Amino acid sequence: MTPDRVERRAEVERTTMALSSFMRVERATSNGRVAIGGRRIYILPTSYGLIYAALLFLMLLGAVNYGNNPAHLLTFLLAALGGNAIFLTWRNLRGLQLRCLGSAPVFAGQTAVFVVELVGDDRERPAIQLGFEGGKSLVVDLPPSATTRRELRIADLPRGLHSPGRLVVSTQFPLGLFRAWCYVACEQAVLVYPRPGESWVAPGSEGATLDGESDGYGAEDFAGLRNYVAGDQPSRIDWKSFARDRGLNTRLFSGQAPVPLWLDWQDAPGADTETRLSALARAILDAEAGAREYGLRMPQAALDPDSGPAHRHQCLRLLALQGQDHA
């Protein structure tokens, strides 16, 4: 495709999206479901529908010119078939219920997976197309009284909180002569964490106490092993288990509780915001993998030391929303 054609196609898509912004959008009810109403459905002929109409017009001209009654009958029968296809295409969407279930948080560069649930009634609904504006669509055949879920994917989202935009529900069933579609507001946004960077040694990650007299784990009784975290002292590494191909582990001792690790925005390496956020994201993942309590200090907020999936999410969320209105 030549650059001129690409530019023209992009201009057509921008114009189409600008015009579609004035169209009605279905919104979820109190139970989270959307029921597509007849007044929200738009319908236009497809390219095949336009060709079909042109052929009917030529057939009508020939029938009138030659005064051929069977040709008149065939033309009107085909016209009635096309008119009936308009109703059937519109009816295939009317009353359809669906619900946007959103997407789990992802890291920048990963693919967000939005789940859409379709709820059928007493009618079969073939060839239902689902897709977000400007994205790829998939086709669903919904049996009577069935409930099905489909995944819509959006790749390469940047850091932050992102809405997938409007969901386009369409169909060309049964003859492909007309396309009926409806816009559905999908308000479940996806949170995109910063892309984790390279491992680095955060100040205090070696476990030093405030007075510097101990490494933070005591030296009395052996308490077990944990996964190695960048910054652990070499003297605490269990080299024997490493020699037996059991991975790199750090020895824990009773007698003194570990000092919580503080991850500070000011200490993160990097000359720009995104590099610092990536470094902090990596430090959070490393601390979580090592079962270490950690806190986070950012310019706009701070989180006290803790550990676990919920704390991990809160810290990564704070990084994801850094410098944004949602923070």
GROMACS .gro file of C-alpha atoms in nm:
model
  327
    1MET     CA    1   0.000   0.000   0.000
    2THR     CA    2   0.143   0.337  -0.106
    3PRO     CA    3   0.194   0.619   0.147
    4ASP     CA    4  -0.081   0.824  -0.021
    5ARG     CA    5  -0.333   0.543   0.019
    6VAL     CA    6  -0.230   0.490   0.380
    7GLU     CA    7  -0.280   0.859   0.451
    8ARG     CA    8  -0.621   0.863   0.281
    9ARG     CA    9  -0.729   0.555   0.474
   10ALA     CA   10  -0.616   0.710   0.802
   11GLU     CA   11  -0.808   1.027   0.718
   12VAL     CA   12  -1.123   0.825   0.648
   13GLU     CA   13  -1.086   0.643   0.982
   14ARG     CA   14  -1.041   0.973   1.169
   15THR     CA   15  -1.347   1.119   0.999
   16THR     CA   16  -1.552   0.808   1.075
   17MET     CA   17  -1.453   0.814   1.443
   18ALA     CA   18  -1.534   1.186   1.465
   19LEU     CA   19  -1.881   1.128   1.320
   20SER     CA   20  -1.939   0.823   1.540
   21SER     CA   21  -1.876   1.033   1.852
   22PHE     CA   22  -2.219   1.191   1.799
   23MET     CA   23  -2.399   0.855   1.792
   24ARG     CA   24  -2.592   0.712   2.084
   25VAL     CA   25  -2.412   0.481   2.324
   26GLU     CA   26  -2.566   0.207   2.536
   27ARG     CA   27  -2.469   0.222   2.903
   28ALA     CA   28  -2.479  -0.040   3.175
   29THR     CA   29  -2.773  -0.076   3.411
   30SER     CA   30  -2.749  -0.120   3.789
   31ASN     CA   31  -2.653  -0.489   3.753
   32GLY     CA   32  -2.369  -0.404   3.516
   33ARG     CA   33  -2.539  -0.547   3.208
   34VAL     CA   34  -2.622  -0.366   2.887
   35ALA     CA   35  -2.939  -0.450   2.695
   36ILE     CA   36  -2.920  -0.325   2.337
   37GLY     CA   37  -3.233  -0.132   2.249
   38GLY     CA   38  -3.377  -0.100   1.901
   39ARG     CA   39  -3.329   0.278   1.892
   40ARG     CA   40  -2.956   0.245   1.957
   41ILE     CA   41  -2.894   0.024   1.654
   42TYR     CA   42  -2.762   0.178   1.333
   43ILE     CA   43  -2.782   0.000   0.999
   44LEU     CA   44  -2.633   0.069   0.655
   45PRO     CA   45  -2.580  -0.140   0.341
   46THR     CA   46  -2.248  -0.315   0.295
   47SER     CA   47  -2.056  -0.308  -0.033
   48TYR     CA   48  -2.241  -0.626  -0.130
   49GLY     CA   49  -2.567  -0.456  -0.044
   50LEU     CA   50  -2.488  -0.166  -0.276
   51ILE     CA   51  -2.401  -0.406  -0.558
   52TYR     CA   52  -2.723  -0.593  -0.489
   53ALA     CA   53  -2.924  -0.270  -0.510
   54ALA     CA   54  -2.750  -0.173  -0.837
   55LEU     CA   55  -2.833  -0.512  -0.990
   56LEU     CA   56  -3.196  -0.476  -0.885
   57PHE     CA   57  -3.208  -0.135  -1.050
   58LEU     CA   58  -3.065  -0.275  -1.375
   59MET     CA   59  -3.313  -0.564  -1.365
   60LEU     CA   60  -3.598  -0.320  -1.315
   61LEU     CA   61  -3.484  -0.110  -1.614
   62GLY     CA   62  -3.469  -0.422  -1.830
   63ALA     CA   63  -3.812  -0.541  -1.716
   64VAL     CA   64  -3.970  -0.202  -1.788
   65ASN     CA   65  -3.794  -0.166  -2.123
   66TYR     CA   66  -3.906  -0.504  -2.251
   67GLY     CA   67  -4.237  -0.518  -2.066
   68ASN     CA   68  -4.144  -0.859  -1.927
   69ASN     CA   69  -4.379  -0.955  -1.643
   70PRO     CA   70  -4.168  -1.249  -1.510
   71ALA     CA   71  -3.870  -1.012  -1.492
   72HIS     CA   72  -4.086  -0.767  -1.292
   73LEU     CA   73  -4.187  -1.048  -1.057
   74LEU     CA   74  -3.827  -1.164  -1.005
   75THR     CA   75  -3.708  -0.809  -0.942
   76PHE     CA   76  -3.974  -0.741  -0.680
   77LEU     CA   77  -3.916  -1.076  -0.511
   78LEU     CA   78  -3.545  -1.002  -0.480
   79ALA     CA   79  -3.624  -0.651  -0.354
   80ALA     CA   80  -3.854  -0.800  -0.089
   81LEU     CA   81  -3.577  -1.039   0.010
   82GLY     CA   82  -3.341  -0.746   0.059
   83GLY     CA   83  -3.601  -0.555   0.259
   84ASN     CA   84  -3.656  -0.856   0.484
   85ALA     CA   85  -3.278  -0.881   0.535
   86ILE     CA   86  -3.284  -0.529   0.686
   87PHE     CA   87  -3.527  -0.641   0.956
   88LEU     CA   88  -3.347  -0.969   1.026
   89THR     CA   89  -3.009  -0.796   1.058
   90TRP     CA   90  -3.154  -0.537   1.299
   91ARG     CA   91  -3.336  -0.809   1.495
   92ASN     CA   92  -3.015  -1.009   1.542
   93LEU     CA   93  -2.882  -0.733   1.772
   94ARG     CA   94  -3.200  -0.607   1.936
   95GLY     CA   95  -3.236  -0.731   2.294
   96LEU     CA   96  -2.885  -0.875   2.316
   97GLN     CA   97  -2.743  -0.845   2.669
   98LEU     CA   98  -2.374  -0.815   2.747
   99ARG     CA   99  -2.139  -0.704   3.021
  100CYS     CA  100  -1.782  -0.574   3.020
  101LEU     CA  101  -1.582  -0.747   3.294
  102GLY     CA  102  -1.264  -0.545   3.251
  103SER     CA  103  -0.901  -0.655   3.254
  104ALA     CA  104  -0.648  -0.749   3.522
  105PRO     CA  105  -0.355  -0.507   3.566
  106VAL     CA  106  -0.062  -0.558   3.330
  107PHE     CA  107   0.288  -0.421   3.290
  108ALA     CA  108   0.372  -0.176   3.012
  109GLY     CA  109   0.436  -0.362   2.689
  110GLN     CA  110   0.212  -0.653   2.783
  111THR     CA  111  -0.130  -0.727   2.633
  112ALA     CA  112  -0.441  -0.628   2.828
  113VAL     CA  113  -0.720  -0.886   2.807
  114PHE     CA  114  -1.074  -0.750   2.843
  115VAL     CA  115  -1.346  -1.007   2.906
  116VAL     CA  116  -1.692  -0.949   2.757
  117GLU     CA  117  -1.985  -1.165   2.868
  118LEU     CA  118  -2.279  -1.220   2.631
  119VAL     CA  119  -2.615  -1.342   2.763
  120GLY     CA  120  -2.856  -1.505   2.521
  121ASP     CA  121  -3.235  -1.527   2.529
  122ASP     CA  122  -3.473  -1.769   2.357
  123ARG     CA  123  -3.334  -1.687   2.009
  124GLU     CA  124  -3.016  -1.796   1.839
  125ARG     CA  125  -2.790  -1.504   1.746
  126PRO     CA  126  -2.536  -1.603   1.479
  127ALA     CA  127  -2.238  -1.400   1.361
  128ILE     CA  128  -2.219  -1.135   1.634
  129GLN     CA  129  -1.902  -0.928   1.596
  130LEU     CA  130  -1.728  -0.773   1.898
  131GLY     CA  131  -1.440  -0.527   1.899
  132PHE     CA  132  -1.319  -0.197   2.039
  133GLU     CA  133  -1.308   0.103   1.809
  134GLY     CA  134  -0.996   0.090   1.594
  135GLY     CA  135  -0.909  -0.264   1.706
  136LYS     CA  136  -0.957  -0.616   1.582
  137SER     CA  137  -1.296  -0.783   1.619
  138LEU     CA  138  -1.402  -1.142   1.672
  139VAL     CA  139  -1.715  -1.332   1.572
  140VAL     CA  140  -1.942  -1.506   1.823
  141ASP     CA  141  -2.230  -1.746   1.754
  142LEU     CA  142  -2.460  -1.726   2.056
  143PRO     CA  143  -2.694  -2.026   2.105
  144PRO     CA  144  -3.039  -1.982   2.264
  145SER     CA  145  -3.040  -1.925   2.643
  146ALA     CA  146  -2.660  -1.946   2.655
  147THR     CA  147  -2.401  -1.733   2.831
  148THR     CA  148  -2.053  -1.707   2.686
  149ARG     CA  149  -1.741  -1.503   2.749
  150ARG     CA  150  -1.493  -1.375   2.494
  151GLU     CA  151  -1.156  -1.202   2.530
  152LEU     CA  152  -1.067  -0.879   2.351
  153ARG     CA  153  -0.698  -0.790   2.354
  154ILE     CA  154  -0.526  -0.452   2.343
  155ALA     CA  155  -0.147  -0.464   2.307
  156ASP     CA  156   0.136  -0.224   2.394
  157LEU     CA  157  -0.046   0.007   2.633
  158PRO     CA  158   0.175   0.268   2.803
  159ARG     CA  159   0.194   0.319   3.178
  160GLY     CA  160  -0.118   0.458   3.344
  161LEU     CA  161  -0.492   0.404   3.369
  162HIS     CA  162  -0.653   0.340   3.032
  163SER     CA  163  -1.011   0.301   2.914
  164PRO     CA  164  -1.054   0.063   2.620
  165GLY     CA  165  -1.301   0.300   2.455
  166ARG     CA  166  -1.638   0.211   2.313
  167LEU     CA  167  -1.723  -0.147   2.235
  168VAL     CA  168  -1.867  -0.196   1.886
  169VAL     CA  169  -2.124  -0.477   1.862
  170SER     CA  170  -2.224  -0.550   1.501
  171THR     CA  171  -2.366  -0.813   1.269
  172GLN     CA  172  -2.420  -0.873   0.896
  173PHE     CA  173  -2.640  -1.176   0.942
  174PRO     CA  174  -2.818  -1.326   0.746
  175LEU     CA  175  -2.717  -1.225   0.390
  176GLY     CA  176  -2.429  -0.983   0.441
  177LEU     CA  177  -2.620  -0.711   0.253
  178PHE     CA  178  -2.650  -0.483   0.558
  179ARG     CA  179  -2.442  -0.410   0.865
  180ALA     CA  180  -2.615  -0.327   1.192
  181TRP     CA  181  -2.408  -0.199   1.481
  182CYS     CA  182  -2.435  -0.048   1.826
  183TYR     CA  183  -2.191   0.132   2.057
  184VAL     CA  184  -2.157   0.014   2.417
  185ALA     CA  185  -1.975   0.212   2.686
  186CYS     CA  186  -1.708  -0.008   2.846
  187GLU     CA  187  -1.614   0.187   3.158
  188GLN     CA  188  -1.382  -0.071   3.317
  189ALA     CA  189  -1.034   0.078   3.282
  190VAL     CA  190  -0.713  -0.124   3.292
  191LEU     CA  191  -0.420  -0.028   3.513
  192VAL     CA  192  -0.082  -0.054   3.339
  193TYR     CA  193   0.218  -0.082   3.570
  194PRO     CA  194   0.561   0.052   3.464
  195ARG     CA  195   0.778  -0.191   3.272
  196PRO     CA  196   1.023  -0.350   3.522
  197GLY     CA  197   1.382  -0.245   3.465
  198GLU     CA  198   1.712  -0.404   3.561
  199SER     CA  199   1.777  -0.519   3.918
  200TRP     CA  200   1.964  -0.270   4.135
  201VAL     CA  201   2.077  -0.246   4.497
  202ALA     CA  202   1.851  -0.013   4.691
  203PRO     CA  203   2.002   0.160   4.998
  204GLY     CA  204   1.923  -0.061   5.299
  205SER     CA  205   1.852  -0.371   5.092
  206GLU     CA  206   2.151  -0.542   5.253
  207GLY     CA  207   1.959  -0.530   5.581
  208ALA     CA  208   2.183  -0.300   5.786
  209THR     CA  209   2.041  -0.180   6.115
  210LEU     CA  210   2.037   0.184   6.211
  211ASP     CA  211   2.340   0.151   6.437
  212GLY     CA  212   2.533  -0.059   6.183
  213GLU     CA  213   2.616  -0.333   6.434
  214SER     CA  214   2.430  -0.618   6.264
  215ASP     CA  215   2.328  -0.726   5.918
  216GLY     CA  216   1.960  -0.723   6.015
  217TYR     CA  217   1.898  -1.095   6.063
  218GLY     CA  218   2.098  -1.169   6.377
  219ALA     CA  219   2.350  -1.447   6.410
  220GLU     CA  220   2.207  -1.685   6.669
  221ASP     CA  221   1.992  -1.968   6.533
  222PHE     CA  222   1.942  -2.070   6.173
  223ALA     CA  223   1.576  -1.995   6.079
  224GLY     CA  224   1.553  -2.108   5.717
  225LEU     CA  225   1.611  -2.002   5.358
  226ARG     CA  226   1.451  -1.753   5.124
  227ASN     CA  227   1.507  -1.665   4.759
  228TYR     CA  228   1.808  -1.446   4.692
  229VAL     CA  229   1.737  -1.076   4.643
  230ALA     CA  230   1.982  -0.840   4.476
  231GLY     CA  231   2.181  -0.670   4.752
  232ASP     CA  232   2.193  -0.961   4.999
  233GLN     CA  233   2.532  -0.999   5.163
  234PRO     CA  234   2.750  -1.274   5.010
  235SER     CA  235   2.817  -1.410   5.361
  236ARG     CA  236   2.445  -1.486   5.398
  237ILE     CA  237   2.415  -1.680   5.069
  238ASP     CA  238   2.377  -2.057   5.105
  239TRP     CA  239   2.653  -2.160   4.867
  240LYS     CA  240   2.613  -2.530   4.950
  241SER     CA  241   2.258  -2.544   4.815
  242PHE     CA  242   2.371  -2.344   4.513
  243ALA     CA  243   2.641  -2.605   4.445
  244ARG     CA  244   2.371  -2.874   4.454
  245ASP     CA  245   2.175  -2.691   4.179
  246ARG     CA  246   1.901  -2.582   4.420
  247GLY     CA  247   1.912  -2.219   4.316
  248LEU     CA  248   2.049  -1.912   4.491
  249ASN     CA  249   1.910  -1.874   4.844
  250THR     CA  250   1.982  -1.651   5.141
  251ARG     CA  251   2.011  -1.791   5.494
  252LEU     CA  252   1.787  -1.642   5.764
  253PHE     CA  253   1.876  -1.635   6.134
  254SER     CA  254   1.659  -1.577   6.440
  255GLY     CA  255   1.749  -1.328   6.710
  256GLN     CA  256   1.666  -1.009   6.524
  257ALA     CA  257   1.383  -0.923   6.288
  258PRO     CA  258   1.470  -0.801   5.939
  259VAL     CA  259   1.478  -0.426   5.893
  260PRO     CA  260   1.204  -0.315   5.649
  261LEU     CA  261   1.332  -0.199   5.314
  262TRP     CA  262   1.245   0.153   5.202
  263LEU     CA  263   1.229   0.218   4.827
  264ASP     CA  264   1.268   0.589   4.774
  265TRP     CA  265   1.203   0.788   4.457
  266GLN     CA  266   1.515   0.994   4.528
  267ASP     CA  267   1.735   0.682   4.542
  268ALA     CA  268   1.610   0.520   4.222
  269PRO     CA  269   1.863   0.519   3.937
  270GLY     CA  270   1.780   0.695   3.614
  271ALA     CA  271   1.780   1.041   3.461
  272ASP     CA  272   1.412   1.051   3.364
  273THR     CA  273   1.080   0.962   3.522
  274GLU     CA  274   1.010   0.641   3.330
  275THR     CA  275   1.354   0.496   3.404
  276ARG     CA  276   1.313   0.562   3.775
  277LEU     CA  277   0.966   0.409   3.776
  278SER     CA  278   1.096   0.099   3.599
  279ALA     CA  279   1.375   0.065   3.856
  280LEU     CA  280   1.130   0.094   4.147
  281ALA     CA  281   0.897  -0.159   3.985
  282ARG     CA  282   1.183  -0.407   3.961
  283ALA     CA  283   1.281  -0.343   4.324
  284ILE     CA  284   0.922  -0.412   4.435
  285LEU     CA  285   0.913  -0.741   4.248
  286ASP     CA  286   1.251  -0.845   4.388
  287ALA     CA  287   1.150  -0.759   4.745
  288GLU     CA  288   0.822  -0.947   4.707
  289ALA     CA  289   1.003  -1.250   4.568
  290GLY     CA  290   1.235  -1.245   4.869
  291ALA     CA  291   0.944  -1.225   5.118
  292ARG     CA  292   1.085  -0.894   5.246
  293GLU     CA  293   0.874  -0.615   5.394
  294TYR     CA  294   0.918  -0.294   5.196
  295GLY     CA  295   0.779   0.057   5.189
  296LEU     CA  296   0.760   0.310   4.907
  297ARG     CA  297   0.824   0.684   4.915
  298MET     CA  298   0.705   0.885   4.617
  299PRO     CA  299   0.682   1.262   4.565
  300GLN     CA  300   0.303   1.263   4.611
  301ALA     CA  301   0.253   0.983   4.866
  302ALA     CA  302   0.416   0.709   5.071
  303LEU     CA  303   0.318   0.354   5.168
  304ASP     CA  304   0.431   0.198   5.496
  305PRO     CA  305   0.636  -0.123   5.488
  306ASP     CA  306   0.438  -0.440   5.430
  307SER     CA  307   0.434  -0.737   5.196
  308GLY     CA  308   0.191  -0.955   5.006
  309PRO     CA  309  -0.012  -0.928   4.683
  310ALA     CA  310  -0.232  -0.641   4.806
  311HIS     CA  311   0.069  -0.431   4.912
  312ARG     CA  312   0.247  -0.514   4.587
  313HIS     CA  313  -0.055  -0.391   4.390
  314GLN     CA  314  -0.080  -0.068   4.592
  315CYS     CA  315   0.287   0.009   4.536
  316LEU     CA  316   0.276  -0.066   4.164
  317ARG     CA  317  -0.046   0.135   4.132
  318LEU     CA  318   0.126   0.434   4.291
  319LEU     CA  319   0.404   0.400   4.034
  320ALA     CA  320   0.159   0.358   3.745
  321LEU     CA  321  -0.029   0.677   3.832
  322GLN     CA  322   0.280   0.890   3.900
  323GLY     CA  323   0.235   1.231   3.739
  324GLN     CA  324  -0.120   1.158   3.619
  325ASP     CA  325  -0.452   1.310   3.719
  326HIS     CA  326  -0.569   0.977   3.867
  327ALA     CA  327  -0.286   0.969   4.119
   0.00000   0.00000   0.00000
